[in-house]
Coordinates of C-alpha atoms in Angstrom, one line a residue:
M1 CA -51.1 -125.6 77.7
K2 CA -49.5 -128.9 78.8
T3 CA -49.8 -130.3 75.2
L4 CA -48.3 -127.2 73.7
R5 CA -45.5 -127.1 76.2
F6 CA -44.6 -130.8 75.5
K7 CA -44.5 -130.1 71.8
I8 CA -42.3 -127.1 72.2
E9 CA -39.8 -128.9 74.4
N10 CA -39.8 -132.3 72.7
E11 CA -40.9 -132.1 69.1
N12 CA -39.2 -129.0 67.6
Y13 CA -42.7 -127.6 67.3
L14 CA -41.7 -124.0 66.7
S15 CA -39.0 -124.8 64.3
H16 CA -41.5 -126.9 62.3
L17 CA -43.9 -124.0 62.2
I18 CA -41.2 -121.5 61.0
R19 CA -40.2 -123.8 58.2
K20 CA -43.8 -124.5 57.2
Y21 CA -45.2 -121.0 57.2
F22 CA -42.1 -118.9 56.5
L23 CA -39.1 -120.7 54.9
N24 CA -41.0 -123.2 52.7
N25 CA -44.2 -121.3 52.1
S26 CA -44.6 -120.5 48.3
E27 CA -47.7 -118.4 48.8
V28 CA -46.2 -114.9 49.4
L29 CA -47.7 -111.5 48.8
E30 CA -45.1 -108.9 48.2
L31 CA -46.0 -105.2 48.5
N32 CA -43.5 -102.5 47.5
L33 CA -44.0 -98.8 48.3
K34 CA -42.0 -96.5 46.2
P35 CA -41.7 -92.7 47.0
D36 CA -42.8 -90.2 44.4
K37 CA -40.0 -87.7 43.9
N38 CA -42.4 -85.0 42.7
F39 CA -44.9 -85.4 45.5
T40 CA -43.8 -82.4 47.6
L41 CA -43.6 -80.1 44.6
Q42 CA -47.0 -81.2 43.4
T43 CA -48.5 -80.6 46.8
E44 CA -47.0 -77.1 47.1
T45 CA -48.2 -76.2 43.6
A46 CA -51.7 -77.4 44.4
I47 CA -51.8 -75.3 47.7
R48 CA -50.4 -72.2 45.9
A49 CA -53.1 -72.6 43.1
S50 CA -55.8 -72.9 45.7
I51 CA -54.7 -69.8 47.5
L52 CA -54.5 -67.8 44.3
S53 CA -58.0 -68.9 43.2
K54 CA -59.4 -67.7 46.6
Q55 CA -57.5 -64.4 46.3
R56 CA -59.2 -63.7 42.9
L57 CA -62.6 -64.1 44.5
L58 CA -61.8 -61.4 47.2
S59 CA -63.0 -57.9 46.6
L60 CA -60.9 -54.8 47.6
G61 CA -63.0 -54.4 50.7
D62 CA -62.5 -58.0 51.7
R63 CA -58.7 -57.6 51.4
Q64 CA -58.7 -54.4 53.4
K65 CA -60.7 -56.1 56.1
I66 CA -58.3 -59.1 56.3
E67 CA -55.3 -56.8 56.5
K68 CA -56.9 -54.7 59.2
E69 CA -57.8 -57.8 61.3
T70 CA -54.2 -59.1 60.8
D71 CA -52.7 -55.8 62.1
A72 CA -55.0 -55.9 65.0
L73 CA -54.1 -59.5 65.9
K74 CA -50.3 -58.7 65.7
E75 CA -50.8 -55.7 68.0
Y76 CA -52.8 -57.8 70.5
Q77 CA -50.2 -60.5 70.5
A78 CA -47.4 -58.0 71.1
T79 CA -49.3 -56.4 74.1
V80 CA -48.0 -57.4 77.6
Q81 CA -51.1 -58.7 79.3
N82 CA -52.0 -58.0 82.9
V83 CA -51.5 -61.2 84.8
E84 CA -52.8 -59.6 88.0
V85 CA -56.3 -60.5 86.9
L86 CA -55.6 -64.2 87.3
P87 CA -56.3 -65.9 90.6
K88 CA -53.2 -66.4 92.7
L89 CA -52.0 -68.9 95.3
T90 CA -50.4 -67.3 98.3
I91 CA -48.7 -68.7 101.3
K92 CA -51.8 -68.0 103.4
D93 CA -53.7 -70.5 101.2
I94 CA -51.5 -73.4 102.4
Q95 CA -53.4 -75.6 104.8
V96 CA -51.6 -75.7 108.2
E97 CA -53.2 -78.8 109.7
V98 CA -52.6 -82.2 108.0
P99 CA -55.2 -85.0 108.4
R100 CA -54.0 -87.8 110.6
T101 CA -54.0 -91.4 109.6
G102 CA -54.9 -94.0 112.2
Y103 CA -52.7 -97.0 112.9
S104 CA -51.7 -99.7 115.5
I105 CA -48.5 -101.5 116.1
E106 CA -48.3 -105.1 117.2
S107 CA -45.6 -107.7 117.8
I108 CA -46.0 -111.0 116.1
K109 CA -43.3 -113.6 116.8
K110 CA -41.2 -110.6 118.1
T111 CA -41.5 -108.9 114.7
P112 CA -43.0 -105.3 114.7
V113 CA -46.1 -105.2 112.5
M114 CA -48.0 -101.9 111.8
F115 CA -51.6 -101.9 110.6
V116 CA -52.6 -98.7 108.9
E117 CA -56.3 -97.9 109.0
G118 CA -58.2 -96.4 106.1
Q119 CA -60.7 -97.0 103.3
F120 CA -58.9 -99.3 100.9
N121 CA -62.0 -100.8 99.3
G122 CA -61.1 -104.3 100.2
L123 CA -57.5 -104.1 99.0
R124 CA -54.8 -105.3 101.3
T125 CA -51.1 -104.2 100.8
L126 CA -48.4 -106.0 102.8
R127 CA -44.8 -104.8 102.8
L128 CA -41.7 -106.6 104.3
F129 CA -38.9 -104.2 105.2
I130 CA -35.6 -105.9 105.6
D131 CA -32.7 -103.9 107.1
I132 CA -29.7 -104.1 104.7
S133 CA -27.6 -101.4 106.4
D134 CA -24.9 -103.8 107.4
I135 CA -24.8 -106.0 104.3
S136 CA -21.2 -106.7 103.3
E137 CA -19.6 -105.0 100.3
G138 CA -19.3 -108.3 98.5
L139 CA -23.0 -108.9 98.6
L140 CA -24.2 -105.4 97.8
P141 CA -24.3 -105.9 94.0
Y142 CA -26.5 -108.9 94.5
V143 CA -29.0 -106.9 96.5
N144 CA -29.6 -105.0 93.3
I145 CA -29.8 -108.2 91.3
L146 CA -32.3 -109.6 93.8
E147 CA -34.3 -106.4 93.4
H148 CA -34.7 -106.9 89.7
F149 CA -35.0 -110.7 89.5
F150 CA -36.8 -111.8 92.6
G151 CA -40.4 -111.3 91.4
E152 CA -39.6 -113.1 88.2
L153 CA -38.4 -116.3 89.7
G154 CA -40.2 -119.6 90.3
T155 CA -40.1 -121.8 93.4
K156 CA -38.9 -125.4 93.9
S157 CA -42.5 -126.6 93.5
L158 CA -43.7 -124.2 90.7
R159 CA -41.9 -123.2 87.5
Y160 CA -41.6 -119.4 87.1
D161 CA -44.4 -119.3 84.5
D162 CA -46.7 -121.5 86.6
F163 CA -45.9 -119.4 89.7
N164 CA -46.6 -116.2 87.8
E165 CA -49.9 -117.5 86.6
A166 CA -51.0 -118.6 90.1
L167 CA -49.9 -115.2 91.5
C168 CA -51.8 -113.2 88.9
Q169 CA -55.0 -115.0 89.9
V170 CA -54.8 -113.7 93.5
A171 CA -52.6 -110.6 93.6
D172 CA -51.1 -107.8 91.5
G173 CA -47.6 -109.3 91.5
I174 CA -44.6 -109.1 93.8
S175 CA -42.4 -106.0 93.6
V176 CA -39.0 -105.5 95.2
S177 CA -37.2 -102.2 95.7
T178 CA -34.5 -100.6 97.9
E179 CA -35.4 -97.7 100.1
K180 CA -33.6 -95.5 102.7
Y181 CA -34.8 -93.3 105.6
P182 CA -33.1 -91.1 108.2
H183 CA -31.7 -92.9 111.2
P184 CA -33.8 -92.2 114.3
T185 CA -30.8 -91.6 116.6
Q186 CA -27.7 -91.0 114.5
S187 CA -28.3 -87.7 112.5
D188 CA -25.6 -88.4 109.9
Q189 CA -26.7 -92.0 109.2
F190 CA -29.5 -93.6 107.2
M191 CA -31.4 -96.9 107.4
H192 CA -31.4 -98.9 104.2
F193 CA -34.1 -101.4 103.5
L194 CA -35.1 -104.0 100.9
S195 CA -38.8 -103.7 100.5
V196 CA -41.0 -106.6 99.3
K197 CA -44.6 -105.6 98.4
I198 CA -47.7 -107.6 97.5
S199 CA -51.3 -106.3 97.2
C200 CA -54.5 -108.4 96.9
L201 CA -58.2 -108.5 97.8
D202 CA -59.3 -109.5 101.3
R203 CA -60.6 -112.9 100.1
N204 CA -57.2 -113.8 98.5
I205 CA -54.9 -112.9 101.4
D206 CA -54.2 -116.5 102.5
K207 CA -53.3 -117.6 99.0
A208 CA -51.3 -114.5 98.2
L209 CA -49.2 -114.8 101.4
S210 CA -48.7 -118.5 100.8
L211 CA -47.2 -117.8 97.4
L212 CA -45.1 -115.0 98.7
T213 CA -43.8 -117.2 101.6
S214 CA -42.9 -120.0 99.1
L215 CA -40.9 -117.6 97.0
L216 CA -39.1 -116.2 100.1
V217 CA -38.3 -119.7 101.5
E218 CA -37.7 -121.8 98.4
P219 CA -36.9 -119.7 95.3
D220 CA -35.8 -121.8 92.4
L221 CA -32.2 -120.5 92.0
K222 CA -31.1 -123.7 90.2
D223 CA -33.1 -122.8 87.1
T224 CA -30.1 -121.5 85.3
A225 CA -31.9 -121.1 82.0
R226 CA -34.3 -118.7 83.7
L227 CA -31.4 -116.8 85.4
S228 CA -29.6 -116.5 82.1
Q229 CA -32.8 -115.2 80.4
L230 CA -33.4 -112.6 83.1
I231 CA -29.8 -111.4 82.9
Q232 CA -30.0 -110.9 79.1
M233 CA -33.4 -109.2 79.4
T234 CA -32.2 -106.8 82.1
A235 CA -29.0 -106.0 80.3
S236 CA -30.9 -105.2 77.1
D237 CA -33.2 -102.8 78.9
L238 CA -30.4 -101.1 80.7
S239 CA -28.2 -100.7 77.6
H240 CA -31.1 -99.0 75.8
S241 CA -31.8 -96.6 78.7
L242 CA -28.2 -95.9 79.7
V243 CA -28.1 -92.4 78.0
E244 CA -31.6 -91.5 79.1
N245 CA -30.7 -92.1 82.8
A246 CA -27.3 -90.4 82.6
V247 CA -28.2 -87.5 84.8
S248 CA -29.5 -89.9 87.4
Y249 CA -26.3 -91.9 87.3
A250 CA -24.3 -88.7 87.6
M251 CA -26.2 -87.5 90.6
H252 CA -25.7 -90.8 92.4
A253 CA -22.0 -90.9 91.5
S254 CA -21.6 -87.3 92.7
A255 CA -23.0 -88.3 96.1
I256 CA -20.7 -91.2 96.6
G257 CA -18.9 -91.0 99.9
F258 CA -21.6 -89.3 102.0
D259 CA -22.9 -92.5 103.6
Y260 CA -21.9 -96.2 104.0
L261 CA -23.9 -97.8 101.3
G262 CA -23.6 -94.8 99.0
S263 CA -19.8 -95.1 99.1
R264 CA -19.8 -98.6 97.7
A265 CA -23.0 -98.8 95.5
N266 CA -24.7 -96.4 93.2
E267 CA -27.1 -96.6 90.3
Y268 CA -24.3 -96.4 87.7
S269 CA -22.1 -99.1 89.3
D270 CA -25.1 -101.3 89.8
T271 CA -25.9 -101.0 86.1
Q272 CA -22.4 -101.7 85.1
F273 CA -22.4 -104.8 87.3
K274 CA -25.5 -106.2 85.6
L275 CA -24.1 -105.3 82.1
N276 CA -20.7 -106.9 82.9
L277 CA -22.6 -110.0 84.3
A278 CA -24.4 -110.3 80.9
K279 CA -21.1 -109.9 79.0
T280 CA -19.6 -112.6 81.2
C281 CA -22.5 -114.9 80.4
L282 CA -22.0 -114.3 76.6
K283 CA -18.3 -114.9 76.6
S284 CA -18.0 -117.6 79.2
S285 CA -17.0 -121.1 78.0
D286 CA -18.8 -122.6 80.9
L287 CA -22.0 -120.6 81.5
K288 CA -23.2 -123.0 84.2
I289 CA -20.3 -122.0 86.5
V290 CA -21.2 -118.3 86.2
L291 CA -24.9 -118.9 86.8
E292 CA -24.2 -121.2 89.8
D293 CA -22.0 -118.6 91.3
L294 CA -24.8 -116.0 90.9
A295 CA -27.3 -118.5 92.5
F296 CA -25.0 -119.2 95.4
H297 CA -24.6 -115.5 96.2
M298 CA -28.3 -114.8 95.9
D299 CA -29.1 -117.8 98.2
F300 CA -26.5 -116.7 100.7
L301 CA -27.9 -113.1 100.7
L302 CA -31.5 -114.4 101.3
K303 CA -30.3 -116.3 104.3
K304 CA -28.6 -113.1 105.6
L305 CA -31.7 -111.0 105.1
F306 CA -34.0 -112.9 107.4
Q307 CA -31.9 -112.8 110.5
K308 CA -33.7 -111.8 113.8
G309 CA -34.2 -108.1 114.2
K310 CA -33.8 -107.3 110.5
L311 CA -37.5 -107.5 109.6
K312 CA -40.5 -105.1 109.9
I313 CA -43.9 -105.6 108.4
C314 CA -46.4 -102.9 107.3
V315 CA -50.0 -103.7 106.4
H316 CA -52.5 -101.2 104.8
T317 CA -56.0 -102.6 105.1
D318 CA -59.5 -101.7 106.2
N319 CA -60.1 -105.1 107.8
K320 CA -57.2 -106.8 109.5
K321 CA -59.2 -109.8 110.5
G322 CA -57.1 -112.9 109.9
M323 CA -54.0 -111.0 109.0
G324 CA -52.2 -111.8 112.3
K325 CA -52.6 -115.5 111.7
E326 CA -51.4 -115.4 108.1
I327 CA -48.4 -113.2 109.1
K328 CA -47.5 -115.6 111.9
K329 CA -47.5 -118.5 109.5
M330 CA -45.2 -116.6 107.1
L331 CA -42.8 -115.6 109.9
T332 CA -42.6 -119.2 111.2
A333 CA -41.6 -120.3 107.7
L334 CA -39.0 -117.6 107.5
E335 CA -37.2 -118.5 110.8
Q336 CA -33.7 -119.4 110.0
E337 CA -23.9 -112.7 113.7
Y338 CA -23.0 -110.2 111.4
T339 CA -20.3 -107.6 112.2
P340 CA -20.9 -104.2 110.4
E341 CA -18.0 -102.7 108.5
V342 CA -16.5 -99.3 109.4
F343 CA -17.2 -96.5 106.9
E344 CA -14.9 -93.6 106.1
R345 CA -16.1 -90.7 104.0
S346 CA -14.2 -90.2 100.7
L347 CA -14.9 -87.2 98.5
S348 CA -13.4 -86.7 95.1
P349 CA -14.2 -85.5 91.6
R350 CA -15.3 -88.3 89.2
L351 CA -15.8 -88.7 85.5
F352 CA -18.0 -91.4 84.0
V353 CA -17.9 -92.0 80.3
I354 CA -21.2 -92.9 78.6
P355 CA -22.0 -93.7 74.9
S356 CA -23.3 -90.2 74.3
N357 CA -22.1 -86.9 72.8
T358 CA -23.8 -84.9 75.5
I359 CA -22.5 -84.0 79.0
Y360 CA -24.3 -84.1 82.4
V361 CA -22.7 -82.0 85.2
I362 CA -23.4 -82.6 88.9
E363 CA -21.8 -81.0 91.9
T364 CA -23.0 -82.3 95.3
F365 CA -22.7 -80.8 98.8
K366 CA -23.3 -82.2 102.2
T367 CA -26.3 -80.3 103.8
P368 CA -28.6 -80.9 106.7
I369 CA -30.7 -84.1 106.5
L370 CA -34.5 -84.0 106.6
T371 CA -34.8 -84.2 110.3
E372 CA -32.4 -81.4 111.2
K373 CA -33.7 -77.9 112.0
D374 CA -32.0 -76.2 109.1
S375 CA -33.5 -78.6 106.5
P376 CA -36.5 -76.4 105.7
T377 CA -34.2 -73.5 104.9
V378 CA -32.2 -75.7 102.6
Q379 CA -35.3 -76.9 100.8
V380 CA -36.4 -73.3 100.1
L381 CA -32.9 -72.4 99.1
S382 CA -32.9 -75.1 96.5
Q383 CA -36.0 -73.6 94.8
L384 CA -34.5 -70.1 95.0
L385 CA -31.2 -71.3 93.4
T386 CA -33.0 -73.2 90.7
W387 CA -35.4 -70.6 89.4
I388 CA -33.6 -67.3 90.1
F389 CA -30.0 -68.3 89.3
L390 CA -29.2 -71.7 87.9
Y391 CA -32.0 -72.2 85.4
P392 CA -31.8 -68.7 83.8
L393 CA -27.9 -68.9 83.6
I394 CA -27.4 -72.5 82.5
R395 CA -30.6 -73.2 80.6
G396 CA -31.5 -69.7 79.4
E397 CA -28.0 -68.5 78.4
G398 CA -25.9 -71.7 78.2
G399 CA -28.3 -73.7 76.2
A400 CA -28.5 -76.8 78.4
Y401 CA -31.7 -78.8 78.4
G402 CA -32.3 -78.2 82.1
A403 CA -30.6 -77.1 85.3
G404 CA -31.3 -76.6 88.9
C405 CA -30.7 -77.7 92.5
S406 CA -32.0 -80.9 93.9
V407 CA -32.2 -81.7 97.7
S408 CA -32.5 -85.2 99.1
R409 CA -33.7 -86.1 102.6
E410 CA -30.3 -87.9 103.0
G411 CA -28.6 -84.5 103.3
R412 CA -27.3 -84.2 99.7
S413 CA -27.8 -81.0 97.7
S414 CA -26.9 -81.5 94.1
F415 CA -26.4 -78.7 91.5
Y416 CA -27.1 -80.2 88.1
S417 CA -27.2 -79.5 84.3
Y418 CA -28.9 -81.8 81.8
R419 CA -27.5 -82.3 78.3
D420 CA -25.1 -79.4 78.7
P421 CA -23.1 -78.0 75.7
N422 CA -21.1 -75.6 78.0
S423 CA -20.1 -77.8 80.9
L424 CA -17.0 -75.9 82.0
S425 CA -18.8 -72.6 82.4
T426 CA -21.6 -74.4 84.3
F427 CA -19.3 -74.8 87.3
S428 CA -18.9 -71.0 87.3
H429 CA -22.6 -70.6 87.2
F430 CA -22.9 -72.9 90.2
E431 CA -20.6 -70.6 92.1
T432 CA -22.5 -67.6 90.9
G433 CA -25.7 -69.0 92.3
I434 CA -24.1 -69.6 95.7
Q435 CA -22.6 -66.1 95.8
G436 CA -25.9 -64.5 94.6
V437 CA -27.9 -66.1 97.5
A438 CA -25.2 -65.3 100.0
R439 CA -25.2 -61.6 99.0
G440 CA -29.0 -61.4 99.0
H441 CA -29.4 -60.7 95.3
F442 CA -33.1 -61.6 95.2
A443 CA -36.4 -59.9 96.1
Q444 CA -39.0 -60.9 98.6
E445 CA -41.4 -62.0 95.8
D446 CA -38.6 -64.4 94.6
L447 CA -38.5 -65.9 98.1
D448 CA -42.3 -66.2 98.2
A449 CA -42.3 -67.9 94.8
A450 CA -39.6 -70.3 96.0
K451 CA -41.7 -71.2 99.1
L452 CA -44.8 -71.9 96.9
A453 CA -42.7 -74.0 94.5
L454 CA -41.6 -76.1 97.5
F455 CA -45.1 -76.4 99.0
S456 CA -46.4 -77.7 95.7
K457 CA -43.8 -80.5 95.9
L458 CA -44.5 -81.3 99.6
D459 CA -48.3 -81.1 99.0
S460 CA -48.2 -83.9 96.4
T461 CA -50.7 -86.7 97.0
T462 CA -49.5 -89.7 99.0
K463 CA -51.0 -93.0 98.0
D464 CA -53.0 -94.5 100.9
R465 CA -50.9 -97.6 100.8
D466 CA -47.7 -95.5 101.3
K467 CA -48.9 -93.6 104.4
L468 CA -47.0 -93.9 107.7
V469 CA -44.3 -96.2 106.3
Q470 CA -41.5 -93.8 107.2
F471 CA -43.0 -93.2 110.6
F472 CA -43.1 -97.0 111.2
L473 CA -39.5 -97.6 110.1
T474 CA -37.8 -94.6 111.7
G475 CA -40.2 -92.8 114.1
F476 CA -40.3 -89.7 112.0
S477 CA -43.7 -88.6 110.7
D478 CA -44.4 -88.0 107.0

C-alpha cells in the first residue's frame, strides 16, 4: 500500500495507466447492438399463431369447459368475501405490562454515565450525548456539517484513510446524529443533543475508545483536500435526493417557529447551507480561505461542545468490567461561559421552491407534547384523521400519492399531502377533517381501528442498544 500510494502521489501513476490501457491501446473490441424494428411484430405474430394452433386441437367439449370455468372464476372474483372468518387483533390483545430493562447510573469525573444491562452477545455500544440547546445561531449550520463530516475525518497523527482502516479493525465505525427529547421541567421546551456513537466487541473497547478520543481531541481539520472532497460528495448526494426528501423538508419548514433550534435550523436550510458551501468552493478564487474558515468554525464548535455539564454518556453492555477506567481516560483527554439566546415564536406561511413539477403541502399545529396528559388523545386523533378523512379525500379523490396526519413528540401535528396535483383543495380537506372529528362524524369501529393503528406503531421493536436512552437524558421512560 505504501508503494502504491507513493507512485500515485509522485509518479503520475494513474495518468500513466490511463494513457497505456485506454488512450494509446490499439487492441480494442467494439460491440454494437442494433435494435430489430420488426421484433415486436414478429413476437406477437408467433404468440398469435401458437394460440390458434392450440385452439384447433380443442374439441367442442373442451371449449365449453374452459368457458364455464372462466365464468365461474369471474363470478368468484366479483363476490364480496366474508372477512369475519379471518383472525382479528383487538384492543384486549394488547399487552398491558412492558418488560423492564435493568440499568445503573454512575458519576465519572462528574459526568453522568448510565450502564444498561442486557444480553448483547459481547457487543458494547457507547454514546456521547452533548447538549447543544444553547449553541449560537452562527454555529448551528456547522453542527449539521459536523454531523455529516466528523466520522470521515482523520486525526493529527493518522490520515483519514489510515484512521478509517484502524477503526474498521476494532469497531463498526463512528456515527454522529442530532437528537431531541422533551425537557424534564419546561413542558414547552426540548433538549437538543449531538450524539456520537461507537460499537465494538468487549476485547476491543480500549482500542476503540482510544481512536474515538483521538478524533474528538485532535481531528485533522487542516486537511483541506479532505474537507473539499467531503463537501463535494455531500453536495452531490443531497442534490440527487432533494426532490425525494421534499415532503420531509416541507414538514420541517412548516414547524419552524415552535422551538428555539427549530426556528433557526431545519432540514431544508441545512441542505441549502451545504449546497451553497459546495457552490462557494467551486466558484472561489481562493479555495484555501473558504476551507480554513470552515475548519475554524468546526474547531471552535468542538471546543464549545465539551464544556462542563454538557456531556452525558450511555453504555449498553453485558459486561461493564473495565469500562469505567476507559471512560475516565477519555474524559480526562476531553477536559478543556456561554449565555443562551432568547427565543421568540414566529409563525407564518412559507413557500419553498424545489426542482420538481410536483407539490408537497404541509400545515402544522402546536399540540400537546409527548409528556402532557392530552398527548395520547392527540396520537389517536392523528390516526383517525389520517384513515377516515385525509387519506380518502386527498389520496382517494384528489389523486395525491399520499396524505395523512403526523404527530411528533415535540408537540407538532402536521397535516401533509405527498406529490399533490390539487394542492389548493387540499387545505380545504384539512379543514374538513378537523370539522369531521369535531362533529363526531365517525363510528366506534373507526375509533378502535385508529387505536390499533397507533398501538402497532408504539409496539415496534426497540433495539437493545437504544433502550433507556430517553430516560437517561430526560427522566421520562420509553
